[in-house]
Amino acid sequence: MSSESPTSAKKLNLERASNFMRQFRDPDSRELKKLSANQFMEVWSHYDGDGNGYIEGTELDGFLREFVSSANFTDISPDAVSDSMLEELKACFMEAYDDNQDGKIDIRELAQLLPMEENFLLLFRFDNPLESSVEFMKIWREYDTDGSGYIEADELKNFLRDLLKEAKKINDVSEDKLIEYTDTMLQVFDSNKDGRLQLSEMAKLLPVKENFLCRQVFKGATKLTKDDIERVFSLYDRDNNGSIENEELRGFLKDLLELVKKDYDAQDLLEFEETILQGVEYSSEGKISRKQLTMILLALAKHNQEEEVSTP
């Protein structure tokens, strides 16, 4: 009996219905083929069913079942992967690919798992994540050339070109490829689908090593010490001039804003800046001193402590 039977239409239907990953494997070796930017986007969109930027829960189970069963030469159903096998597989898989150990797979982690064309893969492989949001805000200012508060398609294309140039040290990516990459990155990271990247969307594309303000000490769990405050101050005072200002201040505020808001843009940051700074006897110079930072951090810890107490 040939592999086309019973009918090619039924086989096609089965592949679409039961195993999306099969089409990306070589029919002879069962190895995964190198994915183009558009194919990678297809895989991502297929498994991130709710479009929240993660493959998690039942989406992750579905992906793993299909990923494993698609490697078989015979077209077995993903259901052939037993629950106990799935749990074992998930544990190994997450240990290998869930870099930030949040129990779900984000786009960058999936990019490490799937073979992709080299240049496109480089856009996800940052050997050195940004040290802090201060660096992020500097990059943001550099590429938001029209100061609109958004990274539009042409600005994103310039950013990706520079990123590839830096990663490969040569300029060998064609304009067509760059346009394809820009379109794909927009499809992936532009969650509100307005054709441009706002601050919170760009932050997912260009991650910071850690939002320092997410640490337990700022959640009111333990008492904030002078050392804690000193460490935060030096994290944001990048030029060591004794005050937090300009991109340093915006980086700090971005991290603060991230604690209360998942989706935010440049306007939110501006309004947030006004609100926060009004509460700390803000001088018109646009700087934050150690004393003012201490007031903000103590207020943050107190607020988080109160929230924990009031949450049943």
Short mmCIF file of C-alpha atoms in Angstrom, two decimals:
data_model
loop_
_atom_site.label_atom_id
_atom_site.label_comp_id
_atom_site.label_asym_id
_atom_site.label_seq_id
_atom_site.Cartn_x
_atom_site.Cartn_y
_atom_site.Cartn_z
CA MET A 1 0.00 0.00 0.00
CA SER A 2 1.47 3.37 -0.95
CA SER A 3 1.90 6.21 1.49
CA GLU A 4 -0.67 8.20 -0.48
CA SER A 5 -3.50 5.87 0.44
CA PRO A 6 -6.38 5.84 1.11
CA THR A 7 -6.54 9.13 -0.77
CA SER A 8 -4.12 12.02 -0.92
CA ALA A 9 -6.94 14.37 0.08
CA LYS A 10 -7.58 12.38 3.22
CA LYS A 11 -3.83 12.23 4.00
CA LEU A 12 -3.52 15.98 3.59
CA ASN A 13 -6.52 16.44 5.85
CA LEU A 14 -5.00 14.12 8.45
CA GLU A 15 -1.70 15.99 8.42
CA ARG A 16 -3.44 19.29 8.86
CA ALA A 17 -5.80 18.00 11.50
CA SER A 18 -3.46 15.86 13.54
CA ASN A 19 0.11 16.98 13.08
CA PHE A 20 1.13 20.43 11.96
CA MET A 21 4.86 19.74 12.45
CA ARG A 22 4.99 16.86 9.95
CA GLN A 23 5.16 19.19 6.94
CA PHE A 24 8.45 20.65 8.22
CA ARG A 25 10.27 17.32 8.38
CA ASP A 26 12.20 15.67 5.56
CA PRO A 27 10.05 12.71 4.35
CA ASP A 28 13.09 10.43 4.09
CA SER A 29 15.25 11.29 7.09
CA ARG A 30 12.48 12.77 9.34
CA GLU A 31 14.95 15.54 10.22
CA LEU A 32 13.46 18.99 10.66
CA LYS A 33 14.10 21.17 7.62
CA LYS A 34 15.52 24.66 7.98
CA LEU A 35 12.61 27.02 8.40
CA SER A 36 12.33 30.32 6.61
CA ALA A 37 11.21 33.38 8.57
CA ASN A 38 7.66 32.92 7.27
CA GLN A 39 7.54 29.20 8.14
CA PHE A 40 8.78 29.92 11.65
CA MET A 41 5.99 32.47 11.97
CA GLU A 42 3.47 29.81 10.83
CA VAL A 43 4.66 27.39 13.51
CA TRP A 44 4.58 30.07 16.19
CA SER A 45 1.07 31.30 15.28
CA HIS A 46 -0.25 27.75 15.08
CA TYR A 47 0.81 26.75 18.58
CA ASP A 48 0.40 30.11 20.35
CA GLY A 49 -3.34 29.65 19.91
CA ASP A 50 -4.46 32.47 22.21
CA GLY A 51 -1.84 34.88 20.83
CA ASN A 52 -0.52 35.83 24.27
CA GLY A 53 3.14 35.47 23.27
CA TYR A 54 3.72 32.10 24.95
CA ILE A 55 3.24 28.44 24.16
CA GLU A 56 1.98 27.17 27.50
CA GLY A 57 -0.44 24.75 29.17
CA THR A 58 -2.44 22.75 26.63
CA GLU A 59 -0.69 24.58 23.77
CA LEU A 60 2.67 23.30 25.04
CA ASP A 61 1.30 19.75 25.47
CA GLY A 62 -0.05 19.84 21.92
CA PHE A 63 3.23 21.14 20.51
CA LEU A 64 5.32 18.49 22.29
CA ARG A 65 3.03 15.63 21.25
CA GLU A 66 3.15 16.75 17.61
CA PHE A 67 6.85 17.56 17.68
CA VAL A 68 7.70 14.01 18.86
CA SER A 69 5.16 12.02 16.85
CA SER A 70 6.01 13.93 13.63
CA ALA A 71 9.46 12.29 13.74
CA ASN A 72 7.89 8.86 13.07
CA PHE A 73 8.05 7.49 9.54
CA THR A 74 4.44 6.34 9.79
CA ASP A 75 1.82 9.01 10.31
CA ILE A 76 0.86 8.18 13.88
CA SER A 77 -1.53 10.37 15.81
CA PRO A 78 -0.06 12.77 18.38
CA ASP A 79 -2.33 11.00 20.89
CA ALA A 80 0.03 8.02 20.64
CA VAL A 81 2.30 9.92 23.04
CA SER A 82 1.06 8.76 26.47
CA ASP A 83 0.47 11.18 29.34
CA SER A 84 3.36 9.76 31.38
CA MET A 85 5.68 9.97 28.36
CA LEU A 86 4.51 13.56 27.81
CA GLU A 87 5.30 14.55 31.41
CA GLU A 88 8.79 13.04 31.18
CA LEU A 89 9.36 14.68 27.82
CA LYS A 90 8.13 18.05 29.09
CA ALA A 91 10.51 17.95 32.06
CA CYS A 92 13.54 17.28 29.82
CA PHE A 93 12.40 19.74 27.20
CA MET A 94 11.78 22.59 29.63
CA GLU A 95 15.12 22.00 31.32
CA ALA A 96 16.85 22.35 27.96
CA TYR A 97 14.87 25.22 26.43
CA ASP A 98 12.99 27.15 29.11
CA ASP A 99 15.84 29.57 29.77
CA ASN A 100 14.01 31.84 32.18
CA GLN A 101 12.31 28.86 33.91
CA ASP A 102 8.80 30.31 33.77
CA GLY A 103 7.20 27.01 32.72
CA LYS A 104 6.29 28.24 29.24
CA ILE A 105 8.02 28.72 25.91
CA ASP A 106 8.44 32.20 24.46
CA ILE A 107 9.39 33.06 20.91
CA ARG A 108 13.11 33.28 21.67
CA GLU A 109 13.15 29.86 23.31
CA LEU A 110 11.30 28.31 20.36
CA ALA A 111 13.85 29.89 18.01
CA GLN A 112 16.60 27.96 19.80
CA LEU A 113 14.75 24.70 19.33
CA LEU A 114 13.87 24.85 15.62
CA PRO A 115 16.45 24.88 12.82
CA MET A 116 16.12 28.16 10.94
CA GLU A 117 17.93 30.06 8.26
CA GLU A 118 21.04 31.46 9.87
CA ASN A 119 20.49 35.18 9.45
CA PHE A 120 16.96 35.08 10.81
CA LEU A 121 18.07 32.98 13.76
CA LEU A 122 20.68 35.61 14.63
CA LEU A 123 17.88 38.05 15.40
CA PHE A 124 16.86 35.85 18.34
CA ARG A 125 20.31 34.92 19.56
CA PHE A 126 21.60 37.72 21.73
CA ASP A 127 24.69 36.39 23.45
CA ASN A 128 24.51 39.27 25.86
CA PRO A 129 21.04 40.39 26.91
CA LEU A 130 20.93 44.06 27.81
CA GLU A 131 22.26 44.79 31.29
CA SER A 132 19.40 47.11 32.17
CA SER A 133 16.51 49.13 30.81
CA VAL A 134 18.84 52.12 30.60
CA GLU A 135 20.54 50.48 27.59
CA PHE A 136 17.12 49.62 26.22
CA MET A 137 15.97 53.25 26.38
CA LYS A 138 19.17 54.42 24.66
CA ILE A 139 18.53 51.99 21.79
CA TRP A 140 14.88 53.06 21.69
CA ARG A 141 15.86 56.73 21.32
CA GLU A 142 18.41 55.86 18.63
CA TYR A 143 15.91 54.01 16.41
CA ASP A 144 12.74 56.02 17.07
CA THR A 145 14.24 58.57 14.71
CA ASP A 146 11.07 60.61 14.21
CA GLY A 147 10.39 60.73 17.97
CA SER A 148 6.86 59.38 17.46
CA GLY A 149 7.01 57.12 20.52
CA TYR A 150 6.82 54.03 18.28
CA ILE A 151 9.25 51.96 16.23
CA GLU A 152 7.66 51.94 12.77
CA ALA A 153 8.42 49.34 10.08
CA ASP A 154 11.24 51.33 8.44
CA GLU A 155 12.85 52.05 11.84
CA LEU A 156 12.57 48.38 12.78
CA LYS A 157 14.20 47.42 9.48
CA ASN A 158 17.16 49.72 10.29
CA PHE A 159 17.42 48.16 13.74
CA LEU A 160 17.41 44.60 12.34
CA ARG A 161 19.98 45.54 9.68
CA ASP A 162 22.34 46.91 12.33
CA LEU A 163 21.74 43.91 14.56
CA LEU A 164 22.69 41.50 11.76
CA LYS A 165 25.67 43.60 10.78
CA GLU A 166 26.93 43.52 14.35
CA ALA A 167 26.29 39.78 14.74
CA LYS A 168 27.93 38.78 11.45
CA LYS A 169 30.37 41.68 11.15
CA ILE A 170 29.49 41.79 7.43
CA ASN A 171 26.69 43.27 5.42
CA ASP A 172 25.36 40.37 3.34
CA VAL A 173 21.59 40.46 3.92
CA SER A 174 19.59 41.45 0.87
CA GLU A 175 16.97 44.20 1.04
CA ASP A 176 14.23 41.65 0.21
CA LYS A 177 15.31 39.42 3.10
CA LEU A 178 15.39 42.40 5.44
CA ILE A 179 11.83 43.31 4.44
CA GLU A 180 10.74 39.70 5.02
CA TYR A 181 12.42 39.68 8.45
CA THR A 182 10.87 43.03 9.37
CA ASP A 183 7.39 41.80 8.38
CA THR A 184 7.85 38.59 10.36
CA MET A 185 9.17 40.37 13.45
CA LEU A 186 6.22 42.75 13.28
CA GLN A 187 3.78 39.85 13.01
CA VAL A 188 5.42 38.19 16.02
CA PHE A 189 5.92 41.15 18.35
CA ASP A 190 3.22 43.64 17.31
CA SER A 191 0.56 42.21 19.64
CA ASN A 192 -2.04 44.95 19.10
CA LYS A 193 -1.54 44.70 15.31
CA ASP A 194 -1.18 48.43 14.62
CA GLY A 195 1.79 47.89 12.27
CA ARG A 196 4.44 49.31 14.61
CA LEU A 197 6.08 48.45 17.92
CA GLN A 198 5.23 50.25 21.13
CA LEU A 199 7.59 50.22 24.13
CA SER A 200 6.30 47.00 25.71
CA GLU A 201 6.38 45.16 22.36
CA MET A 202 9.95 46.25 21.59
CA ALA A 203 10.92 45.16 25.13
CA LYS A 204 9.96 41.58 24.21
CA LEU A 205 12.10 41.72 21.07
CA LEU A 206 15.05 43.21 22.94
CA PRO A 207 15.01 41.69 26.43
CA VAL A 208 16.80 42.98 29.48
CA LYS A 209 18.69 40.45 31.62
CA GLU A 210 16.51 41.13 34.65
CA ASN A 211 14.05 43.68 35.92
CA PHE A 212 15.83 44.28 39.22
CA LEU A 213 12.65 45.68 40.76
CA CYS A 214 10.96 42.25 40.48
CA ARG A 215 13.18 40.88 43.24
CA GLN A 216 11.56 39.73 46.49
CA VAL A 217 13.02 42.59 48.48
CA PHE A 218 10.85 45.10 46.58
CA LYS A 219 7.76 42.97 47.07
CA GLY A 220 7.71 43.81 50.75
CA ALA A 221 8.82 40.32 51.79
CA THR A 222 11.91 41.56 53.62
CA LYS A 223 13.04 44.91 54.88
CA LEU A 224 14.72 47.17 52.35
CA THR A 225 18.32 47.87 53.40
CA LYS A 226 20.66 50.72 52.56
CA ASP A 227 22.69 48.25 50.46
CA ASP A 228 19.61 47.33 48.39
CA ILE A 229 18.97 50.98 47.63
CA GLU A 230 22.64 51.58 46.80
CA ARG A 231 22.62 48.64 44.35
CA VAL A 232 19.52 49.94 42.58
CA PHE A 233 20.96 53.44 42.41
CA SER A 234 24.22 52.24 40.84
CA LEU A 235 22.30 50.01 38.41
CA TYR A 236 20.53 53.05 36.94
CA ASP A 237 23.18 55.75 37.50
CA ARG A 238 25.27 54.43 34.60
CA ASP A 239 27.57 57.44 34.32
CA ASN A 240 28.15 57.57 38.12
CA ASN A 241 27.41 61.27 38.33
CA GLY A 242 25.30 60.91 41.50
CA SER A 243 21.87 61.31 39.93
CA ILE A 244 19.50 59.31 37.71
CA GLU A 245 18.53 61.34 34.64
CA ASN A 246 17.56 61.18 30.94
CA GLU A 247 17.71 57.55 29.65
CA GLU A 248 18.72 56.38 33.14
CA LEU A 249 15.51 57.82 34.56
CA ARG A 250 13.38 56.46 31.71
CA GLY A 251 14.94 53.02 32.14
CA PHE A 252 14.11 53.06 35.85
CA LEU A 253 10.55 54.23 35.15
CA LYS A 254 10.11 51.59 32.44
CA ASP A 255 11.03 48.89 34.97
CA LEU A 256 8.63 50.40 37.51
CA LEU A 257 5.84 50.67 34.94
CA GLU A 258 6.38 47.04 33.93
CA LEU A 259 5.43 45.96 37.46
CA VAL A 260 1.94 47.43 37.11
CA LYS A 261 1.22 47.30 33.38
CA LYS A 262 1.85 44.58 30.80
CA ASP A 263 1.13 46.65 27.67
CA TYR A 264 2.50 50.17 27.72
CA ASP A 265 3.68 52.79 25.24
CA ALA A 266 5.74 55.99 25.31
CA GLN A 267 2.71 58.06 26.36
CA ASP A 268 2.10 55.77 29.35
CA LEU A 269 5.74 56.20 30.32
CA LEU A 270 5.44 59.98 30.13
CA GLU A 271 2.28 60.08 32.25
CA PHE A 272 3.82 57.63 34.71
CA GLU A 273 6.91 59.84 34.97
CA GLU A 274 4.77 62.84 35.88
CA THR A 275 2.80 60.89 38.52
CA ILE A 276 5.84 59.31 40.16
CA LEU A 277 7.94 62.45 40.19
CA GLN A 278 5.18 64.63 41.61
CA GLY A 279 5.18 62.40 44.67
CA VAL A 280 8.89 62.88 45.45
CA GLU A 281 9.29 66.66 45.58
CA TYR A 282 10.58 66.50 42.05
CA SER A 283 12.89 69.25 40.86
CA SER A 284 12.42 70.64 37.37
CA GLU A 285 15.89 69.43 36.38
CA GLY A 286 14.62 65.92 35.51
CA LYS A 287 16.91 64.09 37.92
CA ILE A 288 16.39 61.69 40.79
CA SER A 289 18.69 61.75 43.83
CA ARG A 290 19.42 58.85 46.19
CA LYS A 291 16.93 60.30 48.68
CA GLN A 292 14.15 60.47 46.07
CA LEU A 293 14.93 56.96 44.84
CA THR A 294 14.73 55.72 48.45
CA MET A 295 11.26 57.29 48.81
CA ILE A 296 10.04 55.61 45.60
CA LEU A 297 11.42 52.18 46.55
CA LEU A 298 10.03 52.35 50.09
CA ALA A 299 6.62 53.31 48.68
CA LEU A 300 6.84 50.41 46.20
CA ALA A 301 7.72 47.89 48.94
CA LYS A 302 4.94 49.24 51.21
CA HIS A 303 2.38 49.12 48.40
CA ASN A 304 3.31 45.53 47.53
CA GLN A 305 3.15 44.50 51.19
CA GLU A 306 -0.34 46.00 51.55
CA GLU A 307 -1.47 44.24 48.38
CA GLU A 308 -0.24 40.89 49.70
CA VAL A 309 -2.07 41.41 53.00
CA SER A 310 -5.33 42.40 51.28
CA THR A 311 -5.20 39.46 48.85
CA PRO A 312 -7.16 36.56 50.40
#
